[in-house]
Structure formats: structure tokens, C-alpha cells
Coordinates of C-alpha atoms and ligand atoms in Angstrom, one line a residue:
X1 CA 37.4 -127.1 -45.2
X2 CA 35.7 -123.8 -44.5
X3 CA 36.6 -120.3 -43.6
X4 CA 34.4 -117.3 -42.9
X5 CA 35.0 -113.6 -42.6
X6 CA 32.9 -110.4 -42.2
X7 CA 33.5 -106.7 -41.9
X8 CA 31.4 -103.6 -41.3
X9 CA 30.8 -100.7 -43.4
X10 CA 31.8 -97.3 -42.3
X11 CA 30.9 -93.6 -42.5
X12 CA 33.2 -90.7 -42.3
X13 CA 31.7 -88.3 -39.8
X14 CA 34.0 -85.4 -40.8
X15 CA 37.1 -84.6 -42.6
X16 CA 36.7 -86.4 -45.9
X17 CA 38.8 -85.0 -48.8
X18 CA 40.8 -82.7 -46.4
X19 CA 42.2 -86.0 -45.0
X20 CA 43.8 -86.7 -48.3
X21 CA 45.9 -83.5 -47.7
X22 CA 47.1 -84.5 -44.2
X23 CA 44.2 -83.0 -42.1
X24 CA 42.5 -85.2 -39.4
X25 CA 39.2 -87.0 -40.1
X26 CA 36.9 -89.1 -38.0
X27 CA 35.2 -92.2 -39.2
X28 CA 33.0 -94.8 -37.4
X29 CA 32.2 -98.4 -38.3
X30 CA 28.6 -99.2 -39.2
X31 CA 28.4 -102.6 -37.7
X32 CA 24.7 -103.3 -38.8
X33 CA 25.7 -103.2 -42.5
X34 CA 28.3 -105.8 -43.4
X35 CA 30.2 -107.6 -46.1
X36 CA 30.5 -111.4 -45.7
X37 CA 32.9 -113.9 -47.3
X38 CA 32.6 -117.7 -47.1
X39 CA 35.3 -120.0 -48.4
X40 CA 34.4 -123.7 -49.0
X41 CA 36.6 -126.5 -50.2
X42 CA 36.3 -127.8 -53.7
X43 CA 37.8 -130.9 -55.4
X44 CA 41.6 -130.9 -55.7
X45 CA 43.0 -129.2 -58.7
X46 CA 39.9 -126.8 -59.2
X47 CA 41.6 -123.7 -57.9
X48 CA 40.0 -120.7 -56.3
X49 CA 36.7 -119.5 -57.8
X50 CA 35.4 -116.1 -56.5
X51 CA 31.6 -115.7 -56.7
X52 CA 30.4 -112.1 -56.1
X53 CA 26.8 -113.1 -55.5
X54 CA 25.4 -109.5 -55.5
X55 CA 27.2 -108.5 -58.7
X56 CA 26.4 -111.7 -60.5
X57 CA 30.2 -112.0 -61.1
X58 CA 32.2 -115.2 -61.1
X59 CA 35.9 -115.2 -61.4
X60 CA 38.6 -117.9 -61.6
X61 CA 41.7 -116.6 -59.7
X62 CA 44.0 -118.3 -62.2
X63 CA 42.5 -116.3 -65.1
X64 CA 41.8 -113.0 -63.4
X65 CA 43.7 -109.9 -64.5
X66 CA 46.2 -108.4 -62.1
X67 CA 44.2 -105.2 -61.6
X68 CA 41.0 -106.9 -60.6
X69 CA 40.4 -105.8 -57.0
X70 CA 38.9 -109.2 -55.8
X71 CA 41.7 -111.2 -57.4
X72 CA 44.3 -108.7 -56.1
X73 CA 43.2 -109.0 -52.5
X74 CA 43.0 -112.8 -52.7
X75 CA 46.5 -113.0 -54.2
X76 CA 48.2 -110.6 -51.8
X77 CA 46.5 -112.3 -48.8
X78 CA 47.7 -115.7 -50.0
X79 CA 51.2 -114.4 -50.5
X80 CA 51.1 -112.8 -47.0
X81 CA 50.0 -116.1 -45.5
X82 CA 52.6 -117.9 -47.6
X83 CA 50.1 -120.5 -48.7
X84 CA 49.3 -121.7 -52.3
X85 CA 46.0 -121.0 -54.0
X86 CA 43.4 -123.1 -52.3
X87 CA 40.9 -125.4 -54.2
X88 CA 37.8 -123.6 -52.9
X89 CA 34.8 -121.4 -53.7
X90 CA 34.8 -117.9 -52.2
X91 CA 31.3 -116.6 -52.0
X92 CA 30.8 -112.9 -51.3
X93 CA 27.7 -111.1 -50.0
X94 CA 27.3 -107.6 -49.0
X95 CA 24.6 -105.5 -47.3
X96 CA 26.5 -102.3 -48.4
X97 CA 25.6 -100.4 -51.5
X98 CA 28.5 -99.9 -54.0
X99 CA 29.9 -96.5 -54.7
X100 CA 28.0 -94.8 -51.9
X101 CA 30.7 -93.7 -49.5
X102 CA 30.0 -96.6 -47.1
X103 CA 33.3 -98.3 -47.6
X104 CA 31.9 -101.3 -49.4
X105 CA 35.1 -102.0 -51.3
X106 CA 37.2 -102.0 -48.1
X107 CA 34.5 -104.2 -46.3
X108 CA 34.5 -106.8 -49.0
X109 CA 38.4 -106.8 -49.1
X110 CA 38.6 -107.2 -45.3
X111 CA 36.0 -110.0 -45.3
X112 CA 38.1 -111.8 -48.0
X113 CA 41.3 -111.5 -46.0
X114 CA 39.6 -112.8 -42.9
X115 CA 37.9 -115.7 -44.7
X116 CA 41.3 -116.8 -46.3
X117 CA 43.1 -116.5 -43.0
X118 CA 40.3 -118.5 -41.1
X119 CA 40.4 -121.2 -43.9
X120 CA 44.1 -121.7 -43.0
X121 CA 43.5 -121.5 -39.2
X122 CA 45.3 -118.2 -39.0
X123 CA 44.3 -114.9 -37.4
X124 CA 45.8 -111.7 -38.7
X125 CA 46.0 -108.5 -36.7
X126 CA 43.9 -105.5 -37.7
X127 CA 47.1 -103.7 -38.7
X128 CA 48.1 -106.6 -41.1
X129 CA 44.6 -106.7 -42.5
X130 CA 44.5 -103.0 -42.9
X131 CA 47.8 -102.9 -44.7
X132 CA 46.8 -105.6 -47.2
X133 CA 43.5 -103.9 -48.0
X134 CA 45.2 -100.5 -48.4
X135 CA 47.1 -101.8 -51.4
X136 CA 43.8 -102.8 -53.1
X137 CA 42.1 -99.5 -52.1
X138 CA 44.6 -97.9 -54.4
X139 CA 43.1 -99.8 -57.3
X140 CA 39.7 -98.4 -56.4
X141 CA 40.6 -94.9 -55.5
X142 CA 44.0 -93.9 -56.9
X143 CA 45.4 -92.0 -54.0
X144 CA 43.4 -93.2 -50.9
X145 CA 44.2 -91.6 -47.5
X146 CA 43.9 -95.1 -45.8
X147 CA 40.9 -94.1 -43.6
X148 CA 38.5 -96.7 -45.1
X149 CA 40.7 -99.7 -44.7
X150 CA 41.7 -98.6 -41.1
X151 CA 38.2 -98.1 -39.7
X152 CA 36.8 -101.2 -41.4
X153 CA 39.7 -103.5 -40.4
X154 CA 39.8 -102.2 -36.8
X155 CA 36.0 -101.9 -36.4
X156 CA 36.4 -99.0 -34.0
X157 CA 35.8 -95.2 -34.2
X158 CA 39.0 -93.7 -35.5
X159 CA 40.7 -90.3 -35.5
X160 CA 42.8 -90.6 -38.5
X161 CA 45.7 -88.6 -39.9
X162 CA 47.4 -89.9 -43.0
X163 CA 50.7 -91.5 -42.3
X164 CA 50.2 -91.7 -38.6
X165 CA 49.0 -94.6 -36.4
X166 CA 45.2 -94.4 -36.2
X167 CA 43.9 -93.3 -32.8
X168 CA 40.8 -94.7 -31.2
X169 CA 38.9 -92.6 -28.8
X170 CA 36.0 -92.9 -26.3
X171 CA 32.4 -92.1 -27.2
X172 CA 30.8 -90.0 -24.4
X173 CA 27.3 -91.0 -25.2
X174 CA 25.9 -93.3 -28.0
X175 CA 24.3 -91.5 -30.9
X176 CA 21.9 -92.3 -33.7
X177 CA 22.8 -91.7 -37.3
X178 CA 20.5 -92.0 -40.3
X179 CA 22.2 -92.7 -43.5
X180 CA 20.3 -91.9 -46.7
X181 CA 21.3 -93.0 -50.2
X182 CA 20.8 -90.4 -52.9
X183 CA 20.7 -93.2 -55.5
X184 CA 23.4 -91.3 -57.5
X185 CA 26.5 -93.4 -57.8
X186 CA 29.4 -91.2 -56.7
X187 CA 33.0 -92.1 -57.9
X188 CA 35.3 -91.4 -55.0
X189 CA 38.2 -91.6 -57.4
X190 CA 36.7 -88.9 -59.7
X191 CA 35.8 -86.7 -56.7
X192 CA 39.3 -86.9 -55.3
X193 CA 40.8 -86.1 -58.7
X194 CA 38.4 -83.2 -59.1
X195 CA 39.5 -81.7 -55.8
X196 CA 43.1 -82.3 -56.7
X197 CA 42.6 -80.4 -59.9
X198 CA 41.0 -77.4 -58.2
X199 CA 43.6 -77.5 -55.4
X200 CA 46.4 -77.2 -58.0
X201 CA 44.7 -74.2 -59.6
X202 CA 44.1 -72.4 -56.3
X203 CA 46.5 -73.9 -53.7
X204 CA 46.3 -71.1 -51.2
X205 CA 42.6 -71.0 -51.0
X206 CA 42.3 -74.7 -50.9
X207 CA 45.0 -75.1 -48.1
X208 CA 42.9 -72.7 -46.0
X209 CA 39.7 -74.6 -46.7
X210 CA 41.4 -77.9 -45.7
X211 CA 42.7 -76.2 -42.5
X212 CA 39.1 -75.3 -41.6
X213 CA 37.9 -78.8 -42.3
X214 CA 40.7 -80.2 -40.2
X215 CA 39.8 -77.9 -37.3
X216 CA 36.2 -79.2 -37.6
X217 CA 37.3 -82.8 -37.3
X218 CA 39.5 -81.9 -34.3
X219 CA 36.6 -80.2 -32.5
X220 CA 34.2 -83.0 -33.4
X221 CA 36.4 -85.5 -31.7
X222 CA 36.2 -83.4 -28.5
X223 CA 32.4 -83.2 -28.9
X224 CA 32.0 -86.9 -29.3
X225 CA 34.3 -87.6 -26.3
X226 CA 32.2 -85.5 -24.0
X227 CA 28.9 -86.5 -25.6
X228 CA 28.0 -83.0 -26.7
X229 CA 25.7 -83.9 -29.6
X230 CA 24.4 -80.4 -30.2
X231 CA 27.9 -79.2 -30.9
X232 CA 28.6 -82.3 -33.0
X233 CA 25.5 -81.5 -35.1
X234 CA 26.7 -77.9 -35.7
X235 CA 30.1 -79.2 -36.7
X236 CA 28.5 -81.6 -39.3
X237 CA 26.6 -78.6 -40.7
X238 CA 29.7 -76.5 -40.9
X239 CA 31.6 -79.4 -42.6
X240 CA 28.9 -79.6 -45.2
X241 CA 29.4 -76.0 -46.2
X242 CA 33.1 -76.6 -46.8
X243 CA 32.3 -79.8 -48.8
X244 CA 30.0 -77.6 -51.0
X245 CA 32.7 -75.1 -51.3
X246 CA 35.3 -77.6 -52.6
X247 CA 32.7 -78.8 -55.1
X248 CA 31.9 -82.3 -54.0
X249 CA 28.3 -81.8 -53.0
X250 CA 25.3 -82.0 -55.4
X251 CA 21.8 -80.3 -55.3
X252 CA 20.3 -83.7 -54.5
X253 CA 22.7 -84.2 -51.6
X254 CA 22.0 -80.6 -50.3
X255 CA 18.3 -81.3 -50.5
X256 CA 18.6 -84.5 -48.4
X257 CA 20.7 -82.5 -45.9
X258 CA 18.1 -79.8 -45.7
X259 CA 15.2 -82.2 -45.3
X260 CA 16.9 -83.9 -42.4
X261 CA 17.6 -80.6 -40.7
X262 CA 14.0 -79.4 -41.1
X263 CA 12.7 -82.6 -39.7
X264 CA 14.7 -82.3 -36.5
X265 CA 18.3 -83.6 -37.2
X266 CA 21.0 -81.9 -35.1
X267 CA 23.2 -81.7 -38.2
X268 CA 23.6 -83.4 -41.5
X269 CA 26.2 -83.7 -44.3
X270 CA 27.3 -85.8 -47.2
X271 CA 29.7 -88.6 -46.3
X272 CA 32.6 -90.1 -48.2
X273 CA 33.7 -89.0 -51.6
X274 CA 30.5 -87.2 -52.5
X275 CA 29.2 -86.2 -56.0
X276 CA 26.5 -88.7 -55.2
X277 CA 26.4 -91.5 -52.6
X278 CA 25.0 -90.9 -49.1
X279 CA 24.3 -88.2 -46.5
X280 CA 24.4 -88.8 -42.8
X281 CA 22.1 -87.1 -40.2
X282 CA 22.7 -86.9 -36.5
X283 CA 19.3 -87.4 -35.0
X284 CA 18.0 -87.2 -31.4
X285 CA 16.0 -90.4 -30.7
X286 CA 12.5 -88.6 -30.5
X287 CA 13.0 -87.1 -34.0
X288 CA 14.2 -90.4 -35.7
X289 CA 10.8 -91.3 -37.2
X290 CA 10.2 -87.8 -38.6
X291 CA 13.7 -87.5 -40.1
X292 CA 13.6 -91.0 -41.5
X293 CA 10.2 -90.2 -43.2
X294 CA 11.5 -86.9 -44.6
X295 CA 14.6 -88.6 -46.1
X296 CA 12.7 -91.6 -47.4
X297 CA 10.6 -89.2 -49.7
X298 CA 13.8 -88.5 -51.7
X299 CA 16.4 -91.2 -50.9
X300 CA 16.5 -94.6 -52.5
X301 CA 17.3 -96.2 -49.1
X302 CA 17.5 -95.1 -45.5
X303 CA 19.4 -96.9 -42.7
X304 CA 19.4 -96.3 -39.1
X305 CA 22.4 -97.1 -36.9
X306 CA 23.6 -96.4 -33.5
X307 CA 27.3 -95.4 -32.9
X308 CA 28.5 -96.6 -29.6
X309 CA 31.7 -97.8 -28.1
X310 CA 32.5 -101.1 -29.7
X311 CA 33.8 -103.9 -27.4
X312 CA 37.0 -103.9 -29.4
X313 CA 37.8 -100.3 -28.4
X314 CA 37.5 -100.7 -24.6
Ligands
PMV401 O1 33.9 -92.6 -50.6 P1 34.6 -93.2 -49.5 O2 33.7 -93.5 -48.4 O3 35.5 -94.3 -49.9 O4 35.5 -92.0 -48.8 C1 36.5 -91.4 -49.4 C2 37.1 -90.4 -48.5 C3 38.0 -89.4 -49.2 O5 38.5 -88.6 -48.1 C4 37.2 -88.6 -50.2 C5 39.1 -90.1 -50.0 C6 40.1 -90.7 -49.1 O6 40.9 -91.6 -49.6 O7 40.2 -90.5 -47.8

């Protein structure tokens, strides 16, 4: 028996952090960078063995602690499917860097859910997959907004407000993003906790900052819908200023952002939790090479992706 599953990475275009406080955010799937899970039958009685190929980690489900994210998603999925632990090997591979704001944790979890469902000839709705993965995201992040599991499970651009049904929306014209890895591992959990700490100290100021960030996300949605990429670029730049203000950027991220702009990007910002991880740059096609070169001089990796209407969102 066999079952396969895969899931894309994601980037948050705008609204990270403020989304934790109920403001809107926009995230898009990065379909070129994916996590893959393959489940293959083993002899009866051998149980489920999880092999995280990239991490060099092997785990027997029967012996894994409750808080282990891979074991947790496997257990909750099996419970949801109402099936016993299979005798199988689950091999995981991912193109996505870890702790870089590209949703690698959510992508691996979604791939696991899909592989386990496929193994049992079942198909789960994106809503079911997203709900299962959300529970495990809590182990990674503490108080996740739910944006990662939503965009990765649905594989569509989403306009997301915590606690509401995610909305998808049309993309007026496809656009190019460059994603550059600073090489500094950023802990989303710590970044979120840091913002919470500062918000508790200065609630009025932070509420106002979150309002501004929410307004940017709202306007960015409109810019994407009508294909106004110049305006979208300016909004990304504005969002970066607020991310600096709430203390989640780093000089290294600011430098990458500046390089992208100087080389011809329409706008650039950090993406995800920050304090490390990646920046994104919105780049007109003719400037792609120059911006990529400028970023590659400092970044450990640079990926190019095109954000377009996915077939799922028609
Ligand atoms: O670091 P990432 O890509 O998982 O994104 C986290 C986004 C935050 O808004 C900072 C946290 C959240 O739960 O939404």
C-alpha cells in the first residue's frame, strides 16, 4: 500500500503580527517550493515509522512524545480518519527552509495529513486539513493566528482575519516575487512573544500600529485585485516600516530590503515572524535579474516565484 501527499510553502504579503491581534493579513501559496510525504506499507506489526529525510530524524510513532509535532499530526489525523496506526514508513522531504517564515511546518503537516488520507483512500476537505494542522501549529508557535495552515491547506491566495472564514480573491495580474533567505533562523514563537510583551507595555501605541498595518493589508488586497503593482510595492514598503517599529526586523533584513529596492524592486519587506528568516521583493520582470543578483550577494538563498490565480481558486 502507498499514499502520497504534498503541500506548498507560503509567504505573507502583508499583515504578519498584526493578524495575531485581529487585523487582516494577506498570504499567498508558493507552489514551486513544497513539502512531500510518502507512506509505504511495511510488514504487519511494525507500526508507523516517520523518517524526516532532511533532518536526519527517524521516529517510531509508538515511542514518540505527545508534544512532537510530527507524531502529533500523525496521531490526530489517524484519530480523525478513525483508523488504527498503519504498519508503514512515512518519508518526509521538503524544499522549504525551516524557521524562515515560509510555512515549512504547516507544509510538512499538510503533506502528512494528505499522505495518511490517501493511504486509506480518503480525501479530506481543505477545511478539515487546515483544522487538523492548526492544532499542531500551536506546538510550533504558541498562539498562531491560523494563517499558515489556511493558505497552505487551501493553496490559494487568502485574505485572512483570525476567527473568520478565510476569503480568497482574484489576482488582477500575475506578479513576480523574489524570496531571499537572510540565513538567520528566526523563531516565530519568540517574535510573537516579543511583540506581545511590548504590546502589553504600550497597548495604546501598539493598537494604533496594528490598525495601520491592517489598513495596509486591506488596501493591498484592492491593489492585487486590480493588478496595481506599483501601489502594492509601496504598500509592502510601508508595511516594512511598521514591522521595524514593532521590533521584528533586523539590520540584516533591512539591508536585503534596501538592496532589492535599489536594484529595481517595486517594494520589499520581511515576511513571516521576522527576527531572521526571509524578505520578499515585488519585482517587475525586466528587473528580476538585477534584483536577484543584488540579493544573492548577501542572502544564503534566493528563490523566484510567480504569484498567479491558482486553478483551485477559480
Ligand atoms: O513565521 P511564519 O511564516 O510562520 O508567520 C508567522 C506569522 C505571524 O503573524 C507572525 C504569526 C501568526 O501566527 O500569524
